[in-house]
Amino acid sequence: MNRETNIINNIDWLTMFIYFILVIIGWMNIYASVYEEGINQSMFAVSTISGKQLIWIGGCLVAFIVIMGIDYKFYESVSNIVYAFTLIFLLLVLVF
Protein backbone atom coordinates (compact mmCIF):
# COMPACT_ATOMS: atom_id res chain seq x y z
CA MET A 1 0.00 0.00 0.00
CA ASN A 2 2.94 2.30 0.61
CA ARG A 3 4.08 2.12 -3.01
CA GLU A 4 0.67 3.18 -4.38
CA THR A 5 0.61 6.15 -2.04
CA ASN A 6 4.08 7.19 -3.21
CA ILE A 7 3.11 7.00 -6.89
CA ILE A 8 0.06 9.17 -6.42
CA ASN A 9 1.93 11.66 -4.24
CA ASN A 10 4.82 11.95 -6.71
CA ILE A 11 2.69 12.83 -9.74
CA ASP A 12 2.92 16.43 -10.89
CA TRP A 13 -0.80 17.15 -11.02
CA LEU A 14 -0.43 20.55 -12.67
CA THR A 15 1.44 18.99 -15.59
CA MET A 16 -1.15 16.21 -15.83
CA PHE A 17 -3.97 18.77 -15.84
CA ILE A 18 -2.30 20.83 -18.59
CA TYR A 19 -1.65 17.66 -20.62
CA PHE A 20 -5.28 16.52 -20.45
CA ILE A 21 -6.54 20.00 -21.30
CA LEU A 22 -4.28 20.03 -24.39
CA VAL A 23 -5.50 16.56 -25.38
CA ILE A 24 -9.13 17.68 -25.10
CA ILE A 25 -8.44 20.87 -27.07
CA GLY A 26 -6.70 18.84 -29.78
CA TRP A 27 -9.60 16.39 -29.91
CA MET A 28 -12.08 19.25 -30.29
CA ASN A 29 -9.93 20.79 -33.04
CA ILE A 30 -10.02 17.51 -34.94
CA TYR A 31 -13.80 17.51 -34.66
CA ALA A 32 -14.01 21.16 -35.74
CA SER A 33 -11.75 20.67 -38.75
CA VAL A 34 -14.01 18.04 -40.34
CA TYR A 35 -17.34 19.48 -39.17
CA GLU A 36 -20.00 20.00 -41.83
CA GLU A 37 -22.95 22.16 -40.92
CA GLY A 38 -25.67 20.27 -42.77
CA ILE A 39 -24.76 16.82 -41.42
CA ASN A 40 -25.84 15.74 -37.95
CA GLN A 41 -22.73 14.04 -36.56
CA SER A 42 -21.47 13.28 -33.08
CA MET A 43 -17.92 13.72 -31.92
CA PHE A 44 -18.24 10.37 -30.11
CA ALA A 45 -19.21 8.36 -33.23
CA VAL A 46 -16.53 5.82 -34.09
CA SER A 47 -17.15 6.32 -37.80
CA THR A 48 -15.81 9.90 -37.60
CA ILE A 49 -12.19 10.98 -37.28
CA SER A 50 -12.83 12.52 -33.86
CA GLY A 51 -14.38 9.26 -32.65
CA LYS A 52 -11.33 7.32 -33.78
CA GLN A 53 -9.12 9.84 -32.01
CA LEU A 54 -11.16 9.30 -28.85
CA ILE A 55 -10.36 5.58 -29.05
CA TRP A 56 -6.63 6.44 -29.29
CA ILE A 57 -6.95 8.80 -26.33
CA GLY A 58 -8.57 6.03 -24.29
CA GLY A 59 -5.90 3.54 -25.33
CA CYS A 60 -3.16 5.96 -24.31
CA LEU A 61 -4.85 6.49 -20.96
CA VAL A 62 -4.87 2.72 -20.37
CA ALA A 63 -1.20 2.49 -21.42
CA PHE A 64 -0.36 5.34 -19.02
CA ILE A 65 -2.04 3.55 -16.12
CA VAL A 66 -0.23 0.29 -16.94
CA ILE A 67 3.15 2.01 -17.27
CA MET A 68 2.66 3.88 -13.99
CA GLY A 69 1.69 0.62 -12.28
CA ILE A 70 4.92 -1.18 -13.20
CA ASP A 71 7.74 -0.82 -10.72
CA TYR A 72 10.62 1.38 -11.88
CA LYS A 73 13.12 -1.37 -11.07
CA PHE A 74 11.68 -3.40 -13.94
CA TYR A 75 12.57 -0.60 -16.34
CA GLU A 76 16.08 -0.44 -14.92
CA SER A 77 16.54 -4.18 -15.37
CA VAL A 78 15.42 -4.30 -19.03
CA SER A 79 16.82 -0.96 -20.20
CA ASN A 80 20.11 -2.38 -21.52
CA ILE A 81 18.30 -5.09 -23.50
CA VAL A 82 15.87 -2.59 -25.01
CA TYR A 83 18.76 -0.27 -25.86
CA ALA A 84 20.66 -3.09 -27.61
CA PHE A 85 17.59 -4.10 -29.66
CA THR A 86 17.00 -0.49 -30.61
CA LEU A 87 20.56 -0.14 -31.89
CA ILE A 88 20.28 -3.40 -33.82
CA PHE A 89 17.02 -2.27 -35.45
CA LEU A 90 18.55 1.09 -36.36
CA LEU A 91 21.46 -0.69 -38.03
CA LEU A 92 19.02 -2.97 -39.87
CA VAL A 93 17.29 0.11 -41.29
CA LEU A 94 20.53 1.00 -43.05
CA VAL A 95 20.83 -2.53 -44.46
CA PHE A 96 17.28 -2.79 -45.77
mmCIF file of N, CA, C and O in Angstrom:
data_model
loop_
_atom_site.group_PDB
_atom_site.id
_atom_site.type_symbol
_atom_site.label_atom_id
_atom_site.label_comp_id
_atom_site.label_asym_id
_atom_site.label_seq_id
_atom_site.Cartn_x
_atom_site.Cartn_y
_atom_site.Cartn_z
ATOM 1 N N MET A 1 0.823 -1.193 0.000
ATOM 2 C CA MET A 1 0.000 0.000 0.000
ATOM 3 C C MET A 1 0.867 1.258 0.000
ATOM 4 O O MET A 1 0.474 2.277 -0.524
ATOM 5 N N ASN A 2 2.054 1.141 0.545
ATOM 6 C CA ASN A 2 2.938 2.296 0.612
ATOM 7 C C ASN A 2 3.384 2.746 -0.771
ATOM 8 O O ASN A 2 3.499 3.925 -1.040
ATOM 9 N N ARG A 3 3.626 1.772 -1.670
ATOM 10 C CA ARG A 3 4.081 2.117 -3.009
ATOM 11 C C ARG A 3 3.017 2.896 -3.772
ATOM 12 O O ARG A 3 3.310 3.856 -4.459
ATOM 13 N N GLU A 4 1.738 2.481 -3.685
ATOM 14 C CA GLU A 4 0.671 3.182 -4.385
ATOM 15 C C GLU A 4 0.536 4.616 -3.885
ATOM 16 O O GLU A 4 0.285 5.536 -4.643
ATOM 17 N N THR A 5 0.686 4.804 -2.599
ATOM 18 C CA THR A 5 0.615 6.145 -2.041
ATOM 19 C C THR A 5 1.750 7.007 -2.574
ATOM 20 O O THR A 5 1.546 8.163 -2.907
ATOM 21 N N ASN A 6 2.940 6.437 -2.697
ATOM 22 C CA ASN A 6 4.076 7.192 -3.206
ATOM 23 C C ASN A 6 3.885 7.578 -4.665
ATOM 24 O O ASN A 6 4.263 8.661 -5.072
ATOM 25 N N ILE A 7 3.330 6.682 -5.472
ATOM 26 C CA ILE A 7 3.113 6.997 -6.885
ATOM 27 C C ILE A 7 2.146 8.159 -7.028
ATOM 28 O O ILE A 7 2.385 9.102 -7.774
ATOM 29 N N ILE A 8 1.060 8.109 -6.312
ATOM 30 C CA ILE A 8 0.058 9.174 -6.423
ATOM 31 C C ILE A 8 0.597 10.486 -5.859
ATOM 32 O O ILE A 8 0.336 11.554 -6.412
ATOM 33 N N ASN A 9 1.376 10.430 -4.812
ATOM 34 C CA ASN A 9 1.931 11.656 -4.236
ATOM 35 C C ASN A 9 3.029 12.262 -5.103
ATOM 36 O O ASN A 9 3.264 13.464 -5.046
ATOM 37 N N ASN A 10 3.709 11.453 -5.910
ATOM 38 C CA ASN A 10 4.824 11.951 -6.713
ATOM 39 C C ASN A 10 4.411 12.451 -8.089
ATOM 40 O O ASN A 10 5.253 12.914 -8.842
ATOM 41 N N ILE A 11 3.138 12.349 -8.442
ATOM 42 C CA ILE A 11 2.686 12.828 -9.740
ATOM 43 C C ILE A 11 2.567 14.348 -9.703
ATOM 44 O O ILE A 11 2.048 14.924 -8.755
ATOM 45 N N ASP A 12 3.066 14.976 -10.756
ATOM 46 C CA ASP A 12 2.923 16.427 -10.893
ATOM 47 C C ASP A 12 1.533 16.694 -11.472
ATOM 48 O O ASP A 12 1.310 16.586 -12.672
ATOM 49 N N TRP A 13 0.593 17.033 -10.610
ATOM 50 C CA TRP A 13 -0.803 17.152 -11.016
ATOM 51 C C TRP A 13 -1.042 18.344 -11.930
ATOM 52 O O TRP A 13 -1.920 18.294 -12.791
ATOM 53 N N LEU A 14 -0.276 19.402 -11.789
ATOM 54 C CA LEU A 14 -0.428 20.549 -12.674
ATOM 55 C C LEU A 14 -0.064 20.167 -14.116
ATOM 56 O O LEU A 14 -0.791 20.495 -15.049
ATOM 57 N N THR A 15 1.041 19.439 -14.269
ATOM 58 C CA THR A 15 1.436 18.992 -15.593
ATOM 59 C C THR A 15 0.407 18.028 -16.178
ATOM 60 O O THR A 15 0.080 18.107 -17.370
ATOM 61 N N MET A 16 -0.119 17.139 -15.365
ATOM 62 C CA MET A 16 -1.155 16.208 -15.832
ATOM 63 C C MET A 16 -2.401 16.968 -16.266
ATOM 64 O O MET A 16 -3.005 16.646 -17.292
ATOM 65 N N PHE A 17 -2.798 17.976 -15.511
ATOM 66 C CA PHE A 17 -3.974 18.773 -15.842
ATOM 67 C C PHE A 17 -3.774 19.499 -17.181
ATOM 68 O O PHE A 17 -4.644 19.469 -18.057
ATOM 69 N N ILE A 18 -2.605 20.119 -17.343
ATOM 70 C CA ILE A 18 -2.299 20.830 -18.592
ATOM 71 C C ILE A 18 -2.274 19.848 -19.756
ATOM 72 O O ILE A 18 -2.795 20.139 -20.836
ATOM 73 N N TYR A 19 -1.698 18.668 -19.566
ATOM 74 C CA TYR A 19 -1.649 17.659 -20.621
ATOM 75 C C TYR A 19 -3.062 17.255 -21.053
ATOM 76 O O TYR A 19 -3.365 17.210 -22.244
ATOM 77 N N PHE A 20 -3.928 16.952 -20.092
ATOM 78 C CA PHE A 20 -5.278 16.522 -20.445
ATOM 79 C C PHE A 20 -6.087 17.646 -21.083
ATOM 80 O O PHE A 20 -6.886 17.403 -21.992
ATOM 81 N N ILE A 21 -5.868 18.877 -20.666
ATOM 82 C CA ILE A 21 -6.544 20.003 -21.304
ATOM 83 C C ILE A 21 -6.095 20.122 -22.761
ATOM 84 O O ILE A 21 -6.906 20.327 -23.668
ATOM 85 N N LEU A 22 -4.785 19.961 -23.018
ATOM 86 C CA LEU A 22 -4.277 20.030 -24.388
ATOM 87 C C LEU A 22 -4.808 18.878 -25.242
ATOM 88 O O LEU A 22 -5.114 19.060 -26.426
ATOM 89 N N VAL A 23 -4.938 17.698 -24.653
ATOM 90 C CA VAL A 23 -5.495 16.560 -25.383
ATOM 91 C C VAL A 23 -6.946 16.835 -25.756
ATOM 92 O O VAL A 23 -7.378 16.593 -26.892
ATOM 93 N N ILE A 24 -7.723 17.370 -24.830
ATOM 94 C CA ILE A 24 -9.135 17.682 -25.099
ATOM 95 C C ILE A 24 -9.253 18.777 -26.155
ATOM 96 O O ILE A 24 -10.087 18.690 -27.066
ATOM 97 N N ILE A 25 -8.415 19.793 -26.066
ATOM 98 C CA ILE A 25 -8.441 20.868 -27.071
ATOM 99 C C ILE A 25 -8.080 20.313 -28.443
ATOM 100 O O ILE A 25 -8.714 20.646 -29.454
ATOM 101 N N GLY A 26 -7.075 19.447 -28.514
ATOM 102 C CA GLY A 26 -6.701 18.838 -29.783
ATOM 103 C C GLY A 26 -7.810 17.980 -30.352
ATOM 104 O O GLY A 26 -8.078 17.995 -31.559
ATOM 105 N N TRP A 27 -8.484 17.231 -29.478
ATOM 106 C CA TRP A 27 -9.596 16.387 -29.913
ATOM 107 C C TRP A 27 -10.737 17.240 -30.460
ATOM 108 O O TRP A 27 -11.323 16.927 -31.495
ATOM 109 N N MET A 28 -11.032 18.356 -29.799
ATOM 110 C CA MET A 28 -12.078 19.255 -30.286
ATOM 111 C C MET A 28 -11.674 19.919 -31.603
ATOM 112 O O MET A 28 -12.521 20.160 -32.464
ATOM 113 N N ASN A 29 -10.393 20.220 -31.770
ATOM 114 C CA ASN A 29 -9.925 20.790 -33.036
ATOM 115 C C ASN A 29 -10.059 19.804 -34.181
ATOM 116 O O ASN A 29 -10.371 20.199 -35.313
ATOM 117 N N ILE A 30 -9.816 18.526 -33.906
ATOM 118 C CA ILE A 30 -10.019 17.508 -34.944
ATOM 119 C C ILE A 30 -11.485 17.465 -35.343
ATOM 120 O O ILE A 30 -11.818 17.403 -36.523
ATOM 121 N N TYR A 31 -12.367 17.514 -34.363
ATOM 122 C CA TYR A 31 -13.804 17.514 -34.660
ATOM 123 C C TYR A 31 -14.187 18.761 -35.460
ATOM 124 O O TYR A 31 -14.932 18.680 -36.434
ATOM 125 N N ALA A 32 -13.655 19.908 -35.071
ATOM 126 C CA ALA A 32 -14.012 21.161 -35.741
ATOM 127 C C ALA A 32 -13.468 21.224 -37.163
ATOM 128 O O ALA A 32 -14.078 21.839 -38.036
ATOM 129 N N SER A 33 -12.346 20.581 -37.409
ATOM 130 C CA SER A 33 -11.749 20.672 -38.746
ATOM 131 C C SER A 33 -12.513 19.868 -39.795
ATOM 132 O O SER A 33 -12.435 20.181 -40.975
ATOM 133 N N VAL A 34 -13.250 18.849 -39.382
ATOM 134 C CA VAL A 34 -14.010 18.043 -40.342
ATOM 135 C C VAL A 34 -15.515 18.251 -40.196
ATOM 136 O O VAL A 34 -16.301 17.541 -40.808
ATOM 137 N N TYR A 35 -15.915 19.233 -39.421
ATOM 138 C CA TYR A 35 -17.341 19.479 -39.174
ATOM 139 C C TYR A 35 -18.009 20.031 -40.433
ATOM 140 O O TYR A 35 -17.477 20.911 -41.105
ATOM 141 N N GLU A 36 -19.182 19.496 -40.745
ATOM 142 C CA GLU A 36 -19.999 20.000 -41.834
ATOM 143 C C GLU A 36 -21.349 20.393 -41.252
ATOM 144 O O GLU A 36 -21.977 19.619 -40.544
ATOM 145 N N GLU A 37 -21.778 21.588 -41.573
ATOM 146 C CA GLU A 37 -22.949 22.162 -40.923
ATOM 147 C C GLU A 37 -24.242 21.410 -41.213
ATOM 148 O O GLU A 37 -25.079 21.246 -40.351
ATOM 149 N N GLY A 38 -24.419 20.913 -42.412
ATOM 150 C CA GLY A 38 -25.675 20.269 -42.772
ATOM 151 C C GLY A 38 -25.826 18.848 -42.255
ATOM 152 O O GLY A 38 -26.920 18.304 -42.226
ATOM 153 N N ILE A 39 -24.731 18.225 -41.833
ATOM 154 C CA ILE A 39 -24.757 16.823 -41.418
ATOM 155 C C ILE A 39 -24.807 16.757 -39.893
ATOM 156 O O ILE A 39 -24.040 17.402 -39.197
ATOM 157 N N ASN A 40 -25.730 15.944 -39.394
ATOM 158 C CA ASN A 40 -25.843 15.745 -37.948
ATOM 159 C C ASN A 40 -24.867 14.637 -37.549
ATOM 160 O O ASN A 40 -25.123 13.462 -37.777
ATOM 161 N N GLN A 41 -23.742 15.019 -36.940
ATOM 162 C CA GLN A 41 -22.730 14.045 -36.558
ATOM 163 C C GLN A 41 -22.310 14.279 -35.112
ATOM 164 O O GLN A 41 -22.350 15.388 -34.607
ATOM 165 N N SER A 42 -21.904 13.212 -34.471
ATOM 166 C CA SER A 42 -21.474 13.276 -33.084
ATOM 167 C C SER A 42 -19.957 13.161 -33.020
ATOM 168 O O SER A 42 -19.342 12.463 -33.825
ATOM 169 N N MET A 43 -19.362 13.834 -32.057
ATOM 170 C CA MET A 43 -17.917 13.721 -31.917
ATOM 171 C C MET A 43 -17.519 12.412 -31.228
ATOM 172 O O MET A 43 -16.358 12.074 -31.144
ATOM 173 N N PHE A 44 -18.504 11.650 -30.750
ATOM 174 C CA PHE A 44 -18.242 10.370 -30.111
ATOM 175 C C PHE A 44 -18.438 9.189 -31.059
ATOM 176 O O PHE A 44 -18.156 8.055 -30.700
ATOM 177 N N ALA A 45 -18.958 9.432 -32.270
ATOM 178 C CA ALA A 45 -19.214 8.355 -33.226
ATOM 179 C C ALA A 45 -17.899 7.789 -33.740
ATOM 180 O O ALA A 45 -17.023 8.527 -34.168
ATOM 181 N N VAL A 46 -17.771 6.482 -33.694
ATOM 182 C CA VAL A 46 -16.525 5.824 -34.087
ATOM 183 C C VAL A 46 -16.283 5.943 -35.591
ATOM 184 O O VAL A 46 -15.152 5.838 -36.051
ATOM 185 N N SER A 47 -17.318 6.200 -36.359
ATOM 186 C CA SER A 47 -17.148 6.321 -37.802
ATOM 187 C C SER A 47 -16.501 7.648 -38.208
ATOM 188 O O SER A 47 -16.063 7.794 -39.344
ATOM 189 N N THR A 48 -16.425 8.608 -37.299
ATOM 190 C CA THR A 48 -15.809 9.897 -37.604
ATOM 191 C C THR A 48 -14.347 9.903 -37.152
ATOM 192 O O THR A 48 -13.919 9.064 -36.356
ATOM 193 N N ILE A 49 -13.606 10.865 -37.652
ATOM 194 C CA ILE A 49 -12.194 10.981 -37.282
ATOM 195 C C ILE A 49 -12.044 11.311 -35.796
ATOM 196 O O ILE A 49 -11.168 10.773 -35.125
ATOM 197 N N SER A 50 -12.920 12.164 -35.275
ATOM 198 C CA SER A 50 -12.825 12.520 -33.861
ATOM 199 C C SER A 50 -13.170 11.331 -32.965
ATOM 200 O O SER A 50 -12.610 11.188 -31.875
ATOM 201 N N GLY A 51 -14.071 10.469 -33.409
ATOM 202 C CA GLY A 51 -14.382 9.259 -32.647
ATOM 203 C C GLY A 51 -13.210 8.298 -32.613
ATOM 204 O O GLY A 51 -12.924 7.677 -31.584
ATOM 205 N N LYS A 52 -12.516 8.171 -33.741
ATOM 206 C CA LYS A 52 -11.327 7.325 -33.779
ATOM 207 C C LYS A 52 -10.227 7.891 -32.897
ATOM 208 O O LYS A 52 -9.499 7.154 -32.237
ATOM 209 N N GLN A 53 -10.116 9.216 -32.883
ATOM 210 C CA GLN A 53 -9.120 9.840 -32.012
ATOM 211 C C GLN A 53 -9.455 9.600 -30.546
ATOM 212 O O GLN A 53 -8.563 9.416 -29.722
ATOM 213 N N LEU A 54 -10.743 9.581 -30.224
ATOM 214 C CA LEU A 54 -11.160 9.304 -28.848
ATOM 215 C C LEU A 54 -10.754 7.895 -28.431
ATOM 216 O O LEU A 54 -10.353 7.676 -27.284
ATOM 217 N N ILE A 55 -10.815 6.943 -29.358
ATOM 218 C CA ILE A 55 -10.358 5.585 -29.054
ATOM 219 C C ILE A 55 -8.861 5.588 -28.755
ATOM 220 O O ILE A 55 -8.399 4.947 -27.809
ATOM 221 N N TRP A 56 -8.073 6.335 -29.548
ATOM 222 C CA TRP A 56 -6.630 6.435 -29.288
ATOM 223 C C TRP A 56 -6.347 7.109 -27.954
ATOM 224 O O TRP A 56 -5.423 6.718 -27.231
ATOM 225 N N ILE A 57 -7.128 8.121 -27.615
ATOM 226 C CA ILE A 57 -6.945 8.800 -26.331
ATOM 227 C C ILE A 57 -7.206 7.825 -25.191
ATOM 228 O O ILE A 57 -6.461 7.767 -24.211
ATOM 229 N N GLY A 58 -8.274 7.029 -25.313
ATOM 230 C CA GLY A 58 -8.574 6.027 -24.289
ATOM 231 C C GLY A 58 -7.490 4.970 -24.187
ATOM 232 O O GLY A 58 -7.107 4.558 -23.084
ATOM 233 N N GLY A 59 -6.977 4.523 -25.339
ATOM 234 C CA GLY A 59 -5.896 3.540 -25.333
ATOM 235 C C GLY A 59 -4.635 4.078 -24.674
ATOM 236 O O GLY A 59 -3.954 3.367 -23.933
ATOM 237 N N CYS A 60 -4.335 5.336 -24.939
ATOM 238 C CA CYS A 60 -3.159 5.960 -24.311
ATOM 239 C C CYS A 60 -3.350 6.119 -22.809
ATOM 240 O O CYS A 60 -2.393 5.982 -22.041
ATOM 241 N N LEU A 61 -4.562 6.385 -22.387
ATOM 242 C CA LEU A 61 -4.846 6.492 -20.957
ATOM 243 C C LEU A 61 -4.642 5.140 -20.277
ATOM 244 O O LEU A 61 -4.050 5.072 -19.189
ATOM 245 N N VAL A 62 -5.086 4.062 -20.919
ATOM 246 C CA VAL A 62 -4.872 2.715 -20.374
ATOM 247 C C VAL A 62 -3.378 2.401 -20.322
ATOM 248 O O VAL A 62 -2.879 1.877 -19.317
ATOM 249 N N ALA A 63 -2.648 2.732 -21.395
ATOM 250 C CA ALA A 63 -1.202 2.492 -21.418
ATOM 251 C C ALA A 63 -0.500 3.290 -20.321
ATOM 252 O O ALA A 63 0.424 2.783 -19.671
ATOM 253 N N PHE A 64 -0.944 4.517 -20.086
ATOM 254 C CA PHE A 64 -0.364 5.343 -19.021
ATOM 255 C C PHE A 64 -0.553 4.686 -17.659
ATOM 256 O O PHE A 64 0.375 4.621 -16.851
ATOM 257 N N ILE A 65 -1.754 4.185 -17.417
ATOM 258 C CA ILE A 65 -2.040 3.551 -16.120
ATOM 259 C C ILE A 65 -1.195 2.294 -15.950
ATOM 260 O O ILE A 65 -0.640 2.042 -14.865
ATOM 261 N N VAL A 66 -1.047 1.504 -17.014
ATOM 262 C CA VAL A 66 -0.234 0.287 -16.936
ATOM 263 C C VAL A 66 1.226 0.639 -16.694
ATOM 264 O O VAL A 66 1.899 0.037 -15.840
ATOM 265 N N ILE A 67 1.750 1.616 -17.422
ATOM 266 C CA ILE A 67 3.150 2.009 -17.268
ATOM 267 C C ILE A 67 3.415 2.562 -15.866
ATOM 268 O O ILE A 67 4.445 2.265 -15.256
ATOM 269 N N MET A 68 2.486 3.339 -15.346
ATOM 270 C CA MET A 68 2.663 3.876 -13.995
ATOM 271 C C MET A 68 2.559 2.784 -12.928
ATOM 272 O O MET A 68 3.128 2.915 -11.845
ATOM 273 N N GLY A 69 1.850 1.707 -13.240
ATOM 274 C CA GLY A 69 1.692 0.622 -12.281
ATOM 275 C C GLY A 69 2.887 -0.301 -12.185
ATOM 276 O O GLY A 69 3.046 -1.016 -11.202
ATOM 277 N N ILE A 70 3.748 -0.298 -13.208
ATOM 278 C CA ILE A 70 4.919 -1.175 -13.200
ATOM 279 C C ILE A 70 6.024 -0.516 -12.381
ATOM 280 O O ILE A 70 6.282 0.684 -12.501
ATOM 281 N N ASP A 71 6.682 -1.317 -11.574
ATOM 282 C CA ASP A 71 7.744 -0.817 -10.715
ATOM 283 C C ASP A 71 8.923 -0.316 -11.550
ATOM 284 O O ASP A 71 9.277 -0.913 -12.571
ATOM 285 N N TYR A 72 9.527 0.780 -11.125
ATOM 286 C CA TYR A 72 10.624 1.385 -11.879
ATOM 287 C C TYR A 72 11.841 0.470 -11.958
ATOM 288 O O TYR A 72 12.650 0.575 -12.875
ATOM 289 N N LYS A 73 11.978 -0.444 -11.038
ATOM 290 C CA LYS A 73 13.123 -1.370 -11.067
ATOM 291 C C LYS A 73 13.047 -2.305 -12.271
ATOM 292 O O LYS A 73 14.077 -2.745 -12.784
ATOM 293 N N PHE A 74 11.832 -2.589 -12.727
ATOM 294 C CA PHE A 74 11.675 -3.400 -13.939
ATOM 295 C C PHE A 74 12.285 -2.680 -15.129
ATOM 296 O O PHE A 74 12.976 -3.284 -15.950
ATOM 297 N N TYR A 75 12.021 -1.381 -15.239
ATOM 298 C CA TYR A 75 12.569 -0.598 -16.345
ATOM 299 C C TYR A 75 14.087 -0.541 -16.276
ATOM 300 O O TYR A 75 14.768 -0.574 -17.302
ATOM 301 N N GLU A 76 14.632 -0.440 -15.074
ATOM 302 C CA GLU A 76 16.083 -0.438 -14.922
ATOM 303 C C GLU A 76 16.687 -1.772 -15.334
ATOM 304 O O GLU A 76 17.768 -1.821 -15.934
ATOM 305 N N SER A 77 15.983 -2.865 -15.072
ATOM 306 C CA SER A 77 16.543 -4.183 -15.372
ATOM 307 C C SER A 77 16.502 -4.506 -16.866
ATOM 308 O O SER A 77 17.354 -5.239 -17.359
ATOM 309 N N VAL A 78 15.527 -3.981 -17.601
ATOM 310 C CA VAL A 78 15.423 -4.301 -19.033
ATOM 311 C C VAL A 78 15.933 -3.185 -19.933
ATOM 312 O O VAL A 78 15.907 -3.323 -21.151
ATOM 313 N N SER A 79 16.422 -2.113 -19.374
ATOM 314 C CA SER A 79 16.819 -0.961 -20.199
ATOM 315 C C SER A 79 17.984 -1.290 -21.125
ATOM 316 O O SER A 79 17.997 -0.861 -22.287
ATOM 317 N N ASN A 80 18.967 -2.041 -20.662
ATOM 318 C CA ASN A 80 20.108 -2.384 -21.518
ATOM 319 C C ASN A 80 19.690 -3.275 -22.682
ATOM 320 O O ASN A 80 20.184 -3.116 -23.805
ATOM 321 N N ILE A 81 18.780 -4.207 -22.437
ATOM 322 C CA ILE A 81 18.302 -5.094 -23.500
ATOM 323 C C ILE A 81 17.522 -4.296 -24.536
ATOM 324 O O ILE A 81 17.714 -4.471 -25.751
ATOM 325 N N VAL A 82 16.652 -3.420 -24.089
ATOM 326 C CA VAL A 82 15.872 -2.591 -25.007
ATOM 327 C C VAL A 82 16.794 -1.680 -25.812
ATOM 328 O O VAL A 82 16.605 -1.501 -27.026
ATOM 329 N N TYR A 83 17.799 -1.125 -25.172
ATOM 330 C CA TYR A 83 18.762 -0.268 -25.864
ATOM 331 C C TYR A 83 19.506 -1.047 -26.946
ATOM 332 O O TYR A 83 19.684 -0.571 -28.071
ATOM 333 N N ALA A 84 19.930 -2.271 -26.630
ATOM 334 C CA ALA A 84 20.656 -3.092 -27.608
ATOM 335 C C ALA A 84 19.760 -3.421 -28.804
ATOM 336 O O ALA A 84 20.199 -3.317 -29.958
ATOM 337 N N PHE A 85 18.510 -3.811 -28.550
ATOM 338 C CA PHE A 85 17.593 -4.104 -29.662
ATOM 339 C C PHE A 85 17.322 -2.866 -30.503
ATOM 340 O O PHE A 85 17.233 -2.951 -31.733
ATOM 341 N N THR A 86 17.226 -1.722 -29.865
ATOM 342 C CA THR A 86 17.005 -0.488 -30.611
ATOM 343 C C THR A 86 18.175 -0.191 -31.539
ATOM 344 O O THR A 86 17.985 0.174 -32.701
ATOM 345 N N LEU A 87 19.385 -0.354 -31.043
ATOM 346 C CA LEU A 87 20.557 -0.137 -31.887
ATOM 347 C C LEU A 87 20.619 -1.135 -33.041
ATOM 348 O O LEU A 87 20.950 -0.765 -34.178
ATOM 349 N N ILE A 88 20.282 -2.393 -32.765
ATOM 350 C CA ILE A 88 20.281 -3.404 -33.822
ATOM 351 C C ILE A 88 19.253 -3.037 -34.899
ATOM 352 O O ILE A 88 19.536 -3.106 -36.100
ATOM 353 N N PHE A 89 18.055 -2.640 -34.477
ATOM 354 C CA PHE A 89 17.023 -2.266 -35.448
ATOM 355 C C PHE A 89 17.416 -1.032 -36.239
ATOM 356 O O PHE A 89 17.122 -0.940 -37.434
ATOM 357 N N LEU A 90 18.085 -0.085 -35.630
ATOM 358 C CA LEU A 90 18.553 1.093 -36.361
ATOM 359 C C LEU A 90 19.606 0.712 -37.394
ATOM 360 O O LEU A 90 19.626 1.266 -38.501
ATOM 361 N N LEU A 91 20.466 -0.211 -37.065
ATOM 362 C CA LEU A 91 21.461 -0.686 -38.035
ATOM 363 C C LEU A 91 20.793 -1.472 -39.160
ATOM 364 O O LEU A 91 21.211 -1.381 -40.317
ATOM 365 N N LEU A 92 19.733 -2.220 -38.842
ATOM 366 C CA LEU A 92 19.020 -2.974 -39.869
ATOM 367 C C LEU A 92 18.282 -2.040 -40.843
ATOM 368 O O LEU A 92 18.097 -2.393 -42.008
ATOM 369 N N VAL A 93 17.921 -0.868 -40.391
ATOM 370 C CA VAL A 93 17.290 0.106 -41.289
ATOM 371 C C VAL A 93 18.266 0.493 -42.391
ATOM 372 O O VAL A 93 17.876 0.633 -43.554
ATOM 373 N N LEU A 94 19.511 0.653 -42.044
ATOM 374 C CA LEU A 94 20.528 1.002 -43.054
ATOM 375 C C LEU A 94 20.742 -0.144 -44.043
ATOM 376 O O LEU A 94 21.014 0.108 -45.222
ATOM 377 N N VAL A 95 20.618 -1.370 -43.587
ATOM 378 C CA VAL A 95 20.828 -2.527 -44.456
ATOM 379 C C VAL A 95 19.666 -2.686 -45.422
ATOM 380 O O VAL A 95 19.859 -2.911 -46.612
ATOM 381 N N PHE A 96 18.451 -2.568 -44.924
ATOM 382 C CA PHE A 96 17.280 -2.786 -45.772
ATOM 383 C C PHE A 96 16.818 -1.510 -46.424
ATOM 384 O O PHE A 96 16.038 -1.452 -47.275
#
